[in-house]
């Protein structure tokens, strides 16, 4: 599942067009990097669909390759098409929460190394039934979607947890201390959730870490993200974006 990379590297995709323009201009990747003051690895990532360029990147690229303004606009249009890989939750949620949870189950099923970083919620793979219901019920109000499939979506999420014990799979979870302290549920439900964590994190193929309060941070943890082998999904309140390594 590499939708962004596929979008960029298809024959008429943005990455393919940029590579062709560089070649037509007689520039090696290192030459383009020197002209734009980039690292050569950035040119490589863009041409291989592993990094989505910005409009400014396109401007510098086309200037270095000395192409017509009309070509620059075509590239900007392709960039906007690639950005459509970014899924807004309201559109995605119209399919129902069961479909969303089923998609995540498929990702876990197909991956060997699953990594989650969370700033607010207990990771879905570690949630109790009551905690999961609280989270998925919030999605109903937040996005104005049909509440009728909440229980089914909870069931799919909990069924996915069986993969925690699947041979050959490894899981790494990192959460902020706030995840353990926020009372998103009643105190009783939260005690049960913390007890669940204490049980699961002793499983040999699971690593669980906490970013504690009071520790200096070099990078601000602004968004949660999940990694399924080389597929990364960054979640915000508005939507999710898929990246591939």
mmCIF file of N, CA and C in Angstrom, residues 79-216:
data_model
loop_
_atom_site.group_PDB
_atom_site.id
_atom_site.type_symbol
_atom_site.label_atom_id
_atom_site.label_comp_id
_atom_site.label_asym_id
_atom_site.label_seq_id
_atom_site.Cartn_x
_atom_site.Cartn_y
_atom_site.Cartn_z
ATOM 1 N N UNK A 79 1.119 18.429 -8.538
ATOM 2 C CA UNK A 79 1.349 18.435 -7.096
ATOM 3 C C UNK A 79 0.021 18.421 -6.351
ATOM 4 N N UNK A 80 -0.928 19.223 -6.813
ATOM 5 C CA UNK A 80 -2.230 19.268 -6.155
ATOM 6 C C UNK A 80 -2.944 17.921 -6.272
ATOM 7 N N UNK A 81 -2.776 17.241 -7.394
ATOM 8 C CA UNK A 81 -3.372 15.912 -7.543
ATOM 9 C C UNK A 81 -2.748 14.932 -6.569
ATOM 10 N N UNK A 82 -1.428 15.020 -6.409
ATOM 11 C CA UNK A 82 -0.744 14.113 -5.475
ATOM 12 C C UNK A 82 -1.179 14.378 -4.045
ATOM 13 N N UNK A 83 -1.429 15.644 -3.748
ATOM 14 C CA UNK A 83 -1.851 15.995 -2.398
ATOM 15 C C UNK A 83 -3.233 15.447 -2.080
ATOM 16 N N UNK A 84 -3.958 15.016 -3.110
ATOM 17 C CA UNK A 84 -5.273 14.420 -2.871
ATOM 18 C C UNK A 84 -5.160 13.095 -2.133
ATOM 19 N N UNK A 85 -3.932 12.548 -2.064
ATOM 20 C CA UNK A 85 -3.722 11.345 -1.250
ATOM 21 C C UNK A 85 -4.042 11.653 0.207
ATOM 22 N N UNK A 86 -3.890 12.933 0.578
ATOM 23 C CA UNK A 86 -4.270 13.354 1.925
ATOM 24 C C UNK A 86 -5.783 13.211 2.053
ATOM 25 N N UNK A 87 -6.207 12.355 2.944
ATOM 26 C CA UNK A 87 -7.635 12.055 3.095
ATOM 27 C C UNK A 87 -8.234 12.857 4.226
ATOM 28 N N UNK A 88 -9.289 13.630 3.950
ATOM 29 C CA UNK A 88 -9.956 14.301 5.048
ATOM 30 C C UNK A 88 -10.904 13.316 5.721
ATOM 31 N N UNK A 89 -10.975 13.413 7.044
ATOM 32 C CA UNK A 89 -11.725 12.442 7.832
ATOM 33 C C UNK A 89 -13.207 12.424 7.480
ATOM 34 N N UNK A 90 -13.758 13.606 7.216
ATOM 35 C CA UNK A 90 -15.200 13.631 6.951
ATOM 36 C C UNK A 90 -15.540 12.805 5.721
ATOM 37 N N UNK A 91 -14.736 12.922 4.669
ATOM 38 C CA UNK A 91 -14.998 12.139 3.465
ATOM 39 C C UNK A 91 -14.781 10.649 3.739
ATOM 40 N N UNK A 92 -13.691 10.342 4.444
ATOM 41 C CA UNK A 92 -13.390 8.939 4.697
ATOM 42 C C UNK A 92 -14.410 8.303 5.631
ATOM 43 N N UNK A 93 -14.838 9.066 6.626
ATOM 44 C CA UNK A 93 -15.766 8.539 7.610
ATOM 45 C C UNK A 93 -17.153 8.260 7.020
ATOM 46 N N UNK A 94 -17.453 8.844 5.871
ATOM 47 C CA UNK A 94 -18.753 8.574 5.263
ATOM 48 C C UNK A 94 -18.913 7.086 4.928
ATOM 49 N N UNK A 95 -17.791 6.399 4.777
ATOM 50 C CA UNK A 95 -17.832 4.961 4.518
ATOM 51 C C UNK A 95 -18.176 4.184 5.774
ATOM 52 N N UNK A 96 -18.120 4.855 6.910
ATOM 53 C CA UNK A 96 -18.385 4.190 8.175
ATOM 54 C C UNK A 96 -17.098 3.839 8.890
ATOM 55 N N UNK A 97 -17.175 3.767 10.217
ATOM 56 C CA UNK A 97 -15.981 3.493 11.003
ATOM 57 C C UNK A 97 -15.521 2.042 10.893
ATOM 58 N N UNK A 98 -16.421 1.153 10.558
ATOM 59 C CA UNK A 98 -16.017 -0.245 10.375
ATOM 60 C C UNK A 98 -15.031 -0.358 9.225
ATOM 61 N N UNK A 99 -15.319 0.353 8.121
ATOM 62 C CA UNK A 99 -14.423 0.312 6.964
ATOM 63 C C UNK A 99 -13.051 0.861 7.312
ATOM 64 N N UNK A 100 -13.021 1.933 8.090
ATOM 65 C CA UNK A 100 -11.754 2.530 8.503
ATOM 66 C C UNK A 100 -10.959 1.551 9.360
ATOM 67 N N UNK A 101 -11.616 0.931 10.330
ATOM 68 C CA UNK A 101 -10.941 -0.025 11.205
ATOM 69 C C UNK A 101 -10.479 -1.265 10.443
ATOM 70 N N UNK A 102 -11.265 -1.687 9.475
ATOM 71 C CA UNK A 102 -10.895 -2.846 8.655
ATOM 72 C C UNK A 102 -9.635 -2.553 7.855
ATOM 73 N N UNK A 103 -9.509 -1.322 7.356
ATOM 74 C CA UNK A 103 -8.314 -0.935 6.607
ATOM 75 C C UNK A 103 -7.074 -0.990 7.482
ATOM 76 N N UNK A 104 -7.197 -0.522 8.725
ATOM 77 C CA UNK A 104 -6.060 -0.586 9.637
ATOM 78 C C UNK A 104 -5.709 -2.041 9.988
ATOM 79 N N UNK A 105 -6.712 -2.873 10.111
ATOM 80 C CA UNK A 105 -6.456 -4.291 10.385
ATOM 81 C C UNK A 105 -5.659 -4.919 9.251
ATOM 82 N N UNK A 106 -5.975 -4.534 8.026
ATOM 83 C CA UNK A 106 -5.239 -5.051 6.869
ATOM 84 C C UNK A 106 -3.784 -4.601 6.910
ATOM 85 N N UNK A 107 -3.556 -3.347 7.285
ATOM 86 C CA UNK A 107 -2.186 -2.846 7.386
ATOM 87 C C UNK A 107 -1.380 -3.645 8.400
ATOM 88 N N UNK A 108 -1.977 -3.909 9.558
ATOM 89 C CA UNK A 108 -1.280 -4.687 10.578
ATOM 90 C C UNK A 108 -1.045 -6.110 10.096
ATOM 91 N N UNK A 109 -2.043 -6.691 9.443
ATOM 92 C CA UNK A 109 -1.941 -8.058 8.941
ATOM 93 C C UNK A 109 -0.776 -8.196 7.951
ATOM 94 N N UNK A 110 -0.561 -7.170 7.132
ATOM 95 C CA UNK A 110 0.429 -7.242 6.063
ATOM 96 C C UNK A 110 1.818 -6.767 6.491
ATOM 97 N N UNK A 111 1.961 -6.305 7.727
ATOM 98 C CA UNK A 111 3.237 -5.735 8.179
ATOM 99 C C UNK A 111 3.905 -6.617 9.219
ATOM 100 N N UNK A 112 5.219 -6.516 9.276
ATOM 101 C CA UNK A 112 5.985 -7.244 10.284
ATOM 102 C C UNK A 112 6.352 -6.345 11.467
ATOM 103 N N UNK A 113 6.659 -5.080 11.197
ATOM 104 C CA UNK A 113 7.021 -4.132 12.248
ATOM 105 C C UNK A 113 5.991 -3.012 12.281
ATOM 106 N N UNK A 114 5.283 -2.911 13.377
ATOM 107 C CA UNK A 114 4.230 -1.908 13.542
ATOM 108 C C UNK A 114 4.643 -0.982 14.669
ATOM 109 N N UNK A 115 4.677 0.338 14.384
ATOM 110 C CA UNK A 115 5.111 1.320 15.379
ATOM 111 C C UNK A 115 4.067 2.426 15.492
ATOM 112 N N UNK A 116 3.730 2.783 16.714
ATOM 113 C CA UNK A 116 2.754 3.839 16.982
ATOM 114 C C UNK A 116 3.366 4.887 17.905
ATOM 115 N N UNK A 117 3.129 6.153 17.586
ATOM 116 C CA UNK A 117 3.444 7.239 18.505
ATOM 117 C C UNK A 117 2.156 8.003 18.750
ATOM 118 N N UNK A 118 1.780 8.171 20.019
ATOM 119 C CA UNK A 118 0.522 8.816 20.368
ATOM 120 C C UNK A 118 0.751 9.943 21.372
ATOM 121 N N UNK A 119 0.043 11.046 21.164
ATOM 122 C CA UNK A 119 0.147 12.193 22.067
ATOM 123 C C UNK A 119 -1.054 12.329 22.991
ATOM 124 N N UNK A 120 -2.186 11.690 22.639
ATOM 125 C CA UNK A 120 -3.424 11.860 23.402
ATOM 126 C C UNK A 120 -4.051 10.536 23.805
ATOM 127 N N UNK A 121 -4.197 9.618 22.842
ATOM 128 C CA UNK A 121 -4.933 8.376 23.079
ATOM 129 C C UNK A 121 -4.004 7.193 23.365
ATOM 130 N N UNK A 122 -4.505 6.237 24.105
ATOM 131 C CA UNK A 122 -3.885 4.916 24.162
ATOM 132 C C UNK A 122 -3.916 4.346 22.752
ATOM 133 N N UNK A 123 -2.822 3.766 22.236
ATOM 134 C CA UNK A 123 -2.858 3.200 20.894
ATOM 135 C C UNK A 123 -3.998 2.187 20.739
ATOM 136 N N UNK A 124 -4.653 2.218 19.585
ATOM 137 C CA UNK A 124 -5.813 1.365 19.348
ATOM 138 C C UNK A 124 -5.551 -0.102 19.594
ATOM 139 N N UNK A 125 -4.332 -0.565 19.280
ATOM 140 C CA UNK A 125 -4.001 -1.973 19.464
ATOM 141 C C UNK A 125 -3.939 -2.376 20.933
ATOM 142 N N UNK A 126 -3.947 -1.397 21.825
ATOM 143 C CA UNK A 126 -3.824 -1.681 23.257
ATOM 144 C C UNK A 126 -5.054 -1.256 24.048
ATOM 145 N N UNK A 127 -6.088 -0.778 23.380
ATOM 146 C CA UNK A 127 -7.259 -0.244 24.071
ATOM 147 C C UNK A 127 -8.179 -1.349 24.598
ATOM 148 N N UNK A 128 -8.803 -1.077 25.735
ATOM 149 C CA UNK A 128 -9.865 -1.958 26.226
ATOM 150 C C UNK A 128 -11.160 -1.634 25.486
ATOM 151 N N UNK A 129 -12.163 -2.490 25.660
ATOM 152 C CA UNK A 129 -13.443 -2.299 24.979
ATOM 153 C C UNK A 129 -14.065 -0.953 25.352
ATOM 154 N N UNK A 130 -14.080 -0.627 26.630
ATOM 155 C CA UNK A 130 -14.711 0.607 27.088
ATOM 156 C C UNK A 130 -13.959 1.840 26.599
ATOM 157 N N UNK A 131 -12.634 1.773 26.611
ATOM 158 C CA UNK A 131 -11.838 2.908 26.153
ATOM 159 C C UNK A 131 -12.032 3.105 24.651
ATOM 160 N N UNK A 132 -12.024 2.018 23.895
ATOM 161 C CA UNK A 132 -12.211 2.106 22.446
ATOM 162 C C UNK A 132 -13.576 2.687 22.108
ATOM 163 N N UNK A 133 -14.599 2.279 22.849
ATOM 164 C CA UNK A 133 -15.938 2.824 22.604
ATOM 165 C C UNK A 133 -15.954 4.328 22.830
ATOM 166 N N UNK A 134 -15.273 4.781 23.880
ATOM 167 C CA UNK A 134 -15.210 6.222 24.169
ATOM 168 C C UNK A 134 -14.558 6.977 23.006
ATOM 169 N N UNK A 135 -13.463 6.452 22.476
ATOM 170 C CA UNK A 135 -12.737 7.125 21.390
ATOM 171 C C UNK A 135 -13.568 7.159 20.113
ATOM 172 N N UNK A 136 -14.155 6.035 19.742
ATOM 173 C CA UNK A 136 -14.899 5.970 18.486
ATOM 174 C C UNK A 136 -16.231 6.701 18.578
ATOM 175 N N UNK A 137 -16.783 6.796 19.769
ATOM 176 C CA UNK A 137 -17.996 7.594 19.949
ATOM 177 C C UNK A 137 -17.689 9.073 19.757
ATOM 178 N N UNK A 138 -16.514 9.501 20.186
ATOM 179 C CA UNK A 138 -16.119 10.897 19.988
ATOM 180 C C UNK A 138 -16.042 11.238 18.501
ATOM 181 N N UNK A 139 -15.629 10.274 17.676
ATOM 182 C CA UNK A 139 -15.554 10.518 16.236
ATOM 183 C C UNK A 139 -16.926 10.850 15.652
ATOM 184 N N UNK A 140 -17.967 10.268 16.228
ATOM 185 C CA UNK A 140 -19.332 10.515 15.754
ATOM 186 C C UNK A 140 -19.679 11.989 15.895
ATOM 187 N N UNK A 141 -19.445 12.539 17.074
ATOM 188 C CA UNK A 141 -19.759 13.944 17.310
ATOM 189 C C UNK A 141 -18.826 14.870 16.549
ATOM 190 N N UNK A 142 -17.565 14.510 16.494
ATOM 191 C CA UNK A 142 -16.560 15.375 15.878
ATOM 192 C C UNK A 142 -16.778 15.529 14.383
ATOM 193 N N UNK A 143 -17.189 14.438 13.727
ATOM 194 C CA UNK A 143 -17.292 14.460 12.270
ATOM 195 C C UNK A 143 -18.727 14.333 11.762
ATOM 196 N N UNK A 144 -19.693 14.303 12.678
ATOM 197 C CA UNK A 144 -21.082 14.254 12.260
ATOM 198 C C UNK A 144 -21.433 13.026 11.450
ATOM 199 N N UNK A 145 -21.008 11.850 11.912
ATOM 200 C CA UNK A 145 -21.234 10.617 11.159
ATOM 201 C C UNK A 145 -22.250 9.735 11.872
ATOM 202 N N UNK A 146 -22.688 8.698 11.180
ATOM 203 C CA UNK A 146 -23.701 7.782 11.689
ATOM 204 C C UNK A 146 -23.152 7.019 12.897
ATOM 205 N N UNK A 147 -23.855 7.071 14.030
ATOM 206 C CA UNK A 147 -23.374 6.387 15.235
ATOM 207 C C UNK A 147 -23.694 4.894 15.266
ATOM 208 N N UNK A 148 -24.426 4.409 14.283
ATOM 209 C CA UNK A 148 -24.956 3.046 14.365
ATOM 210 C C UNK A 148 -23.892 1.963 14.286
ATOM 211 N N UNK A 149 -22.698 2.294 13.742
ATOM 212 C CA UNK A 149 -21.690 1.236 13.593
ATOM 213 C C UNK A 149 -20.570 1.328 14.617
ATOM 214 N N UNK A 150 -20.770 2.123 15.664
ATOM 215 C CA UNK A 150 -19.714 2.271 16.665
ATOM 216 C C UNK A 150 -19.347 0.935 17.293
ATOM 217 N N UNK A 151 -20.348 0.176 17.726
ATOM 218 C CA UNK A 151 -20.050 -1.101 18.385
ATOM 219 C C UNK A 151 -19.353 -2.068 17.446
ATOM 220 N N UNK A 152 -19.776 -2.101 16.171
ATOM 221 C CA UNK A 152 -19.112 -2.976 15.196
ATOM 222 C C UNK A 152 -17.674 -2.525 14.967
ATOM 223 N N UNK A 153 -17.461 -1.199 14.928
ATOM 224 C CA UNK A 153 -16.108 -0.684 14.742
ATOM 225 C C UNK A 153 -15.231 -1.035 15.938
ATOM 226 N N UNK A 154 -15.790 -0.964 17.139
ATOM 227 C CA UNK A 154 -15.050 -1.372 18.333
ATOM 228 C C UNK A 154 -14.660 -2.841 18.239
ATOM 229 N N UNK A 155 -15.583 -3.670 17.777
ATOM 230 C CA UNK A 155 -15.308 -5.107 17.650
ATOM 231 C C UNK A 155 -14.166 -5.366 16.679
ATOM 232 N N UNK A 156 -14.150 -4.645 15.548
ATOM 233 C CA UNK A 156 -13.078 -4.825 14.566
ATOM 234 C C UNK A 156 -11.745 -4.390 15.163
ATOM 235 N N UNK A 157 -11.757 -3.279 15.891
ATOM 236 C CA UNK A 157 -10.525 -2.798 16.526
ATOM 237 C C UNK A 157 -10.007 -3.820 17.534
ATOM 238 N N UNK A 158 -10.872 -4.391 18.330
ATOM 239 C CA UNK A 158 -10.438 -5.368 19.335
ATOM 240 C C UNK A 158 -9.981 -6.674 18.684
ATOM 241 N N UNK A 159 -10.634 -7.078 17.597
ATOM 242 C CA UNK A 159 -10.202 -8.278 16.882
ATOM 243 C C UNK A 159 -8.780 -8.103 16.346
ATOM 244 N N UNK A 160 -8.462 -6.878 15.957
ATOM 245 C CA UNK A 160 -7.118 -6.610 15.430
ATOM 246 C C UNK A 160 -6.048 -6.887 16.482
ATOM 247 N N UNK A 161 -6.414 -6.773 17.746
ATOM 248 C CA UNK A 161 -5.443 -6.973 18.817
ATOM 249 C C UNK A 161 -4.938 -8.411 18.889
ATOM 250 N N UNK A 162 -5.640 -9.341 18.286
ATOM 251 C CA UNK A 162 -5.166 -10.721 18.259
ATOM 252 C C UNK A 162 -3.832 -10.838 17.524
ATOM 253 N N UNK A 163 -3.582 -9.874 16.613
ATOM 254 C CA UNK A 163 -2.336 -9.900 15.853
ATOM 255 C C UNK A 163 -1.126 -9.537 16.718
ATOM 256 N N UNK A 164 -1.372 -9.011 17.926
ATOM 257 C CA UNK A 164 -0.263 -8.734 18.839
ATOM 258 C C UNK A 164 0.515 -9.998 19.175
ATOM 259 N N UNK A 165 -0.131 -11.129 19.106
ATOM 260 C CA UNK A 165 0.481 -12.399 19.498
ATOM 261 C C UNK A 165 0.848 -13.248 18.291
ATOM 262 N N UNK A 166 0.835 -12.635 17.110
ATOM 263 C CA UNK A 166 1.135 -13.359 15.873
ATOM 264 C C UNK A 166 2.645 -13.540 15.738
ATOM 265 N N UNK A 167 3.121 -14.762 15.500
ATOM 266 C CA UNK A 167 4.566 -14.993 15.338
ATOM 267 C C UNK A 167 5.124 -14.158 14.179
ATOM 268 N N UNK A 168 6.295 -13.597 14.386
ATOM 269 C CA UNK A 168 6.934 -12.845 13.314
ATOM 270 C C UNK A 168 6.595 -11.370 13.280
ATOM 271 N N UNK A 169 5.666 -10.933 14.109
ATOM 272 C CA UNK A 169 5.324 -9.512 14.148
ATOM 273 C C UNK A 169 5.948 -8.855 15.375
ATOM 274 N N UNK A 170 6.400 -7.610 15.180
ATOM 275 C CA UNK A 170 6.962 -6.839 16.281
ATOM 276 C C UNK A 170 6.203 -5.517 16.393
ATOM 277 N N UNK A 171 6.027 -5.065 17.618
ATOM 278 C CA UNK A 171 5.268 -3.852 17.873
ATOM 279 C C UNK A 171 6.074 -2.924 18.777
ATOM 280 N N UNK A 172 6.082 -1.648 18.433
ATOM 281 C CA UNK A 172 6.743 -0.636 19.252
ATOM 282 C C UNK A 172 5.759 0.507 19.478
ATOM 283 N N UNK A 173 5.514 0.827 20.733
ATOM 284 C CA UNK A 173 4.579 1.893 21.091
ATOM 285 C C UNK A 173 5.311 2.945 21.914
ATOM 286 N N UNK A 174 5.134 4.199 21.532
ATOM 287 C CA UNK A 174 5.696 5.304 22.291
ATOM 288 C C UNK A 174 4.574 6.319 22.521
ATOM 289 N N UNK A 175 4.344 6.671 23.774
ATOM 290 C CA UNK A 175 3.278 7.619 24.110
ATOM 291 C C UNK A 175 3.832 8.714 25.008
ATOM 292 N N UNK A 176 3.176 9.845 25.001
ATOM 293 C CA UNK A 176 3.527 10.887 25.964
ATOM 294 C C UNK A 176 2.901 10.528 27.315
ATOM 295 N N UNK A 177 3.449 11.086 28.372
ATOM 296 C CA UNK A 177 2.895 10.821 29.700
ATOM 297 C C UNK A 177 1.441 11.277 29.795
ATOM 298 N N UNK A 178 1.095 12.300 29.001
ATOM 299 C CA UNK A 178 -0.279 12.806 29.010
ATOM 300 C C UNK A 178 -1.278 11.717 28.636
ATOM 301 N N UNK A 179 -0.869 10.796 27.752
ATOM 302 C CA UNK A 179 -1.751 9.697 27.340
ATOM 303 C C UNK A 179 -2.201 8.895 28.551
ATOM 304 N N UNK A 180 -1.318 8.711 29.506
ATOM 305 C CA UNK A 180 -1.623 7.912 30.687
ATOM 306 C C UNK A 180 -2.369 8.696 31.752
ATOM 307 N N UNK A 181 -2.379 10.017 31.613
ATOM 308 C CA UNK A 181 -2.965 10.855 32.665
ATOM 309 C C UNK A 181 -4.304 11.475 32.267
ATOM 310 N N UNK A 182 -4.533 11.696 30.976
ATOM 311 C CA UNK A 182 -5.802 12.278 30.557
ATOM 312 C C UNK A 182 -6.965 11.375 30.974
ATOM 313 N N UNK A 183 -7.965 11.958 31.595
ATOM 314 C CA UNK A 183 -9.159 11.189 31.961
ATOM 315 C C UNK A 183 -10.204 11.345 30.863
ATOM 316 N N UNK A 184 -9.983 10.638 29.767
ATOM 317 C CA UNK A 184 -10.945 10.655 28.670
ATOM 318 C C UNK A 184 -12.163 9.808 28.999
ATOM 319 N N UNK A 185 -12.015 8.968 30.000
ATOM 320 C CA UNK A 185 -13.092 8.079 30.439
ATOM 321 C C UNK A 185 -13.253 8.267 31.944
ATOM 322 N N UNK A 186 -14.098 7.472 32.533
ATOM 323 C CA UNK A 186 -14.208 7.494 33.990
ATOM 324 C C UNK A 186 -12.917 6.947 34.592
ATOM 325 N N UNK A 187 -12.690 7.269 35.850
ATOM 326 C CA UNK A 187 -11.495 6.773 36.531
ATOM 327 C C UNK A 187 -11.459 5.255 36.558
ATOM 328 N N UNK A 188 -12.620 4.635 36.706
ATOM 329 C CA UNK A 188 -12.682 3.171 36.746
ATOM 330 C C UNK A 188 -12.247 2.567 35.420
ATOM 331 N N UNK A 189 -12.752 3.129 34.315
ATOM 332 C CA UNK A 189 -12.371 2.625 32.991
ATOM 333 C C UNK A 189 -10.880 2.840 32.759
ATOM 334 N N UNK A 190 -10.370 3.996 33.196
ATOM 335 C CA UNK A 190 -8.958 4.280 32.992
ATOM 336 C C UNK A 190 -8.079 3.343 33.801
ATOM 337 N N UNK A 191 -8.512 2.968 35.004
ATOM 338 C CA UNK A 191 -7.748 2.000 35.790
ATOM 339 C C UNK A 191 -7.690 0.663 35.068
ATOM 340 N N UNK A 192 -8.810 0.264 34.488
ATOM 341 C CA UNK A 192 -8.818 -0.977 33.714
ATOM 342 C C UNK A 192 -7.911 -0.888 32.500
ATOM 343 N N UNK A 193 -7.872 0.289 31.867
ATOM 344 C CA UNK A 193 -7.010 0.480 30.704
ATOM 345 C C UNK A 193 -5.530 0.400 31.086
ATOM 346 N N UNK A 194 -5.169 1.017 32.189
ATOM 347 C CA UNK A 194 -3.776 0.971 32.631
ATOM 348 C C UNK A 194 -3.373 -0.443 33.041
ATOM 349 N N UNK A 195 -4.312 -1.178 33.622
ATOM 350 C CA UNK A 195 -4.045 -2.572 33.969
ATOM 351 C C UNK A 195 -3.799 -3.388 32.716
ATOM 352 N N UNK A 196 -4.572 -3.104 31.664
ATOM 353 C CA UNK A 196 -4.390 -3.782 30.369
ATOM 354 C C UNK A 196 -2.985 -3.505 29.817
ATOM 355 N N UNK A 197 -2.523 -2.283 29.940
ATOM 356 C CA UNK A 197 -1.184 -1.945 29.464
ATOM 357 C C UNK A 197 -0.118 -2.732 30.213
ATOM 358 N N UNK A 198 -0.253 -2.832 31.524
ATOM 359 C CA UNK A 198 0.738 -3.552 32.326
ATOM 360 C C UNK A 198 0.834 -5.008 31.914
ATOM 361 N N UNK A 199 -0.289 -5.569 31.480
ATOM 362 C CA UNK A 199 -0.292 -6.968 31.046
ATOM 363 C C UNK A 199 0.360 -7.138 29.682
ATOM 364 N N UNK A 200 -0.017 -6.265 28.747
ATOM 365 C CA UNK A 200 0.421 -6.418 27.361
ATOM 366 C C UNK A 200 1.897 -6.098 27.184
ATOM 367 N N UNK A 201 2.409 -5.094 27.885
ATOM 368 C CA UNK A 201 3.778 -4.657 27.620
ATOM 369 C C UNK A 201 4.818 -5.666 28.081
ATOM 370 N N UNK A 202 4.402 -6.694 28.760
ATOM 371 C CA UNK A 202 5.330 -7.765 29.131
ATOM 372 C C UNK A 202 5.458 -8.823 28.042
ATOM 373 N N UNK A 203 4.696 -8.670 26.949
ATOM 374 C CA UNK A 203 4.782 -9.609 25.831
ATOM 375 C C UNK A 203 6.126 -9.426 25.131
ATOM 376 N N UNK A 204 6.852 -10.515 24.818
ATOM 377 C CA UNK A 204 8.225 -10.409 24.294
ATOM 378 C C UNK A 204 8.367 -9.578 23.018
ATOM 379 N N UNK A 205 7.374 -9.606 22.145
ATOM 380 C CA UNK A 205 7.513 -8.909 20.863
ATOM 381 C C UNK A 205 6.972 -7.474 20.908
ATOM 382 N N UNK A 206 6.711 -6.960 22.113
ATOM 383 C CA UNK A 206 6.160 -5.617 22.262
ATOM 384 C C UNK A 206 7.114 -4.747 23.070
ATOM 385 N N UNK A 207 7.421 -3.565 22.540
ATOM 386 C CA UNK A 207 8.187 -2.551 23.277
ATOM 387 C C UNK A 207 7.267 -1.374 23.546
ATOM 388 N N UNK A 208 7.308 -0.869 24.766
ATOM 389 C CA UNK A 208 6.416 0.223 25.159
ATOM 390 C C UNK A 208 7.221 1.275 25.894
ATOM 391 N N UNK A 209 7.153 2.511 25.414
ATOM 392 C CA UNK A 209 7.907 3.593 26.043
ATOM 393 C C UNK A 209 7.031 4.799 26.310
ATOM 394 N N UNK A 210 7.461 5.610 27.264
ATOM 395 C CA UNK A 210 6.722 6.811 27.654
ATOM 396 C C UNK A 210 7.667 8.007 27.614
ATOM 397 N N UNK A 211 7.219 9.092 26.970
ATOM 398 C CA UNK A 211 7.945 10.368 27.014
ATOM 399 C C UNK A 211 7.436 11.119 28.241
ATOM 400 N N UNK A 212 8.216 11.180 29.311
ATOM 401 C CA UNK A 212 7.705 11.731 30.572
ATOM 402 C C UNK A 212 7.669 13.257 30.579
ATOM 403 N N UNK A 213 6.830 13.793 31.441
ATOM 404 C CA UNK A 213 6.832 15.228 31.683
ATOM 405 C C UNK A 213 8.183 15.628 32.279
ATOM 406 N N UNK A 214 8.585 16.863 32.047
ATOM 407 C CA UNK A 214 9.802 17.371 32.678
ATOM 408 C C UNK A 214 11.078 17.028 31.953
ATOM 409 N N UNK A 215 10.968 16.401 30.770
ATOM 410 C CA UNK A 215 12.162 16.057 29.999
ATOM 411 C C UNK A 215 12.297 17.034 28.829
ATOM 412 N N UNK A 216 13.461 17.653 28.628
ATOM 413 C CA UNK A 216 13.641 18.575 27.506
ATOM 414 C C UNK A 216 13.422 17.855 26.170
#
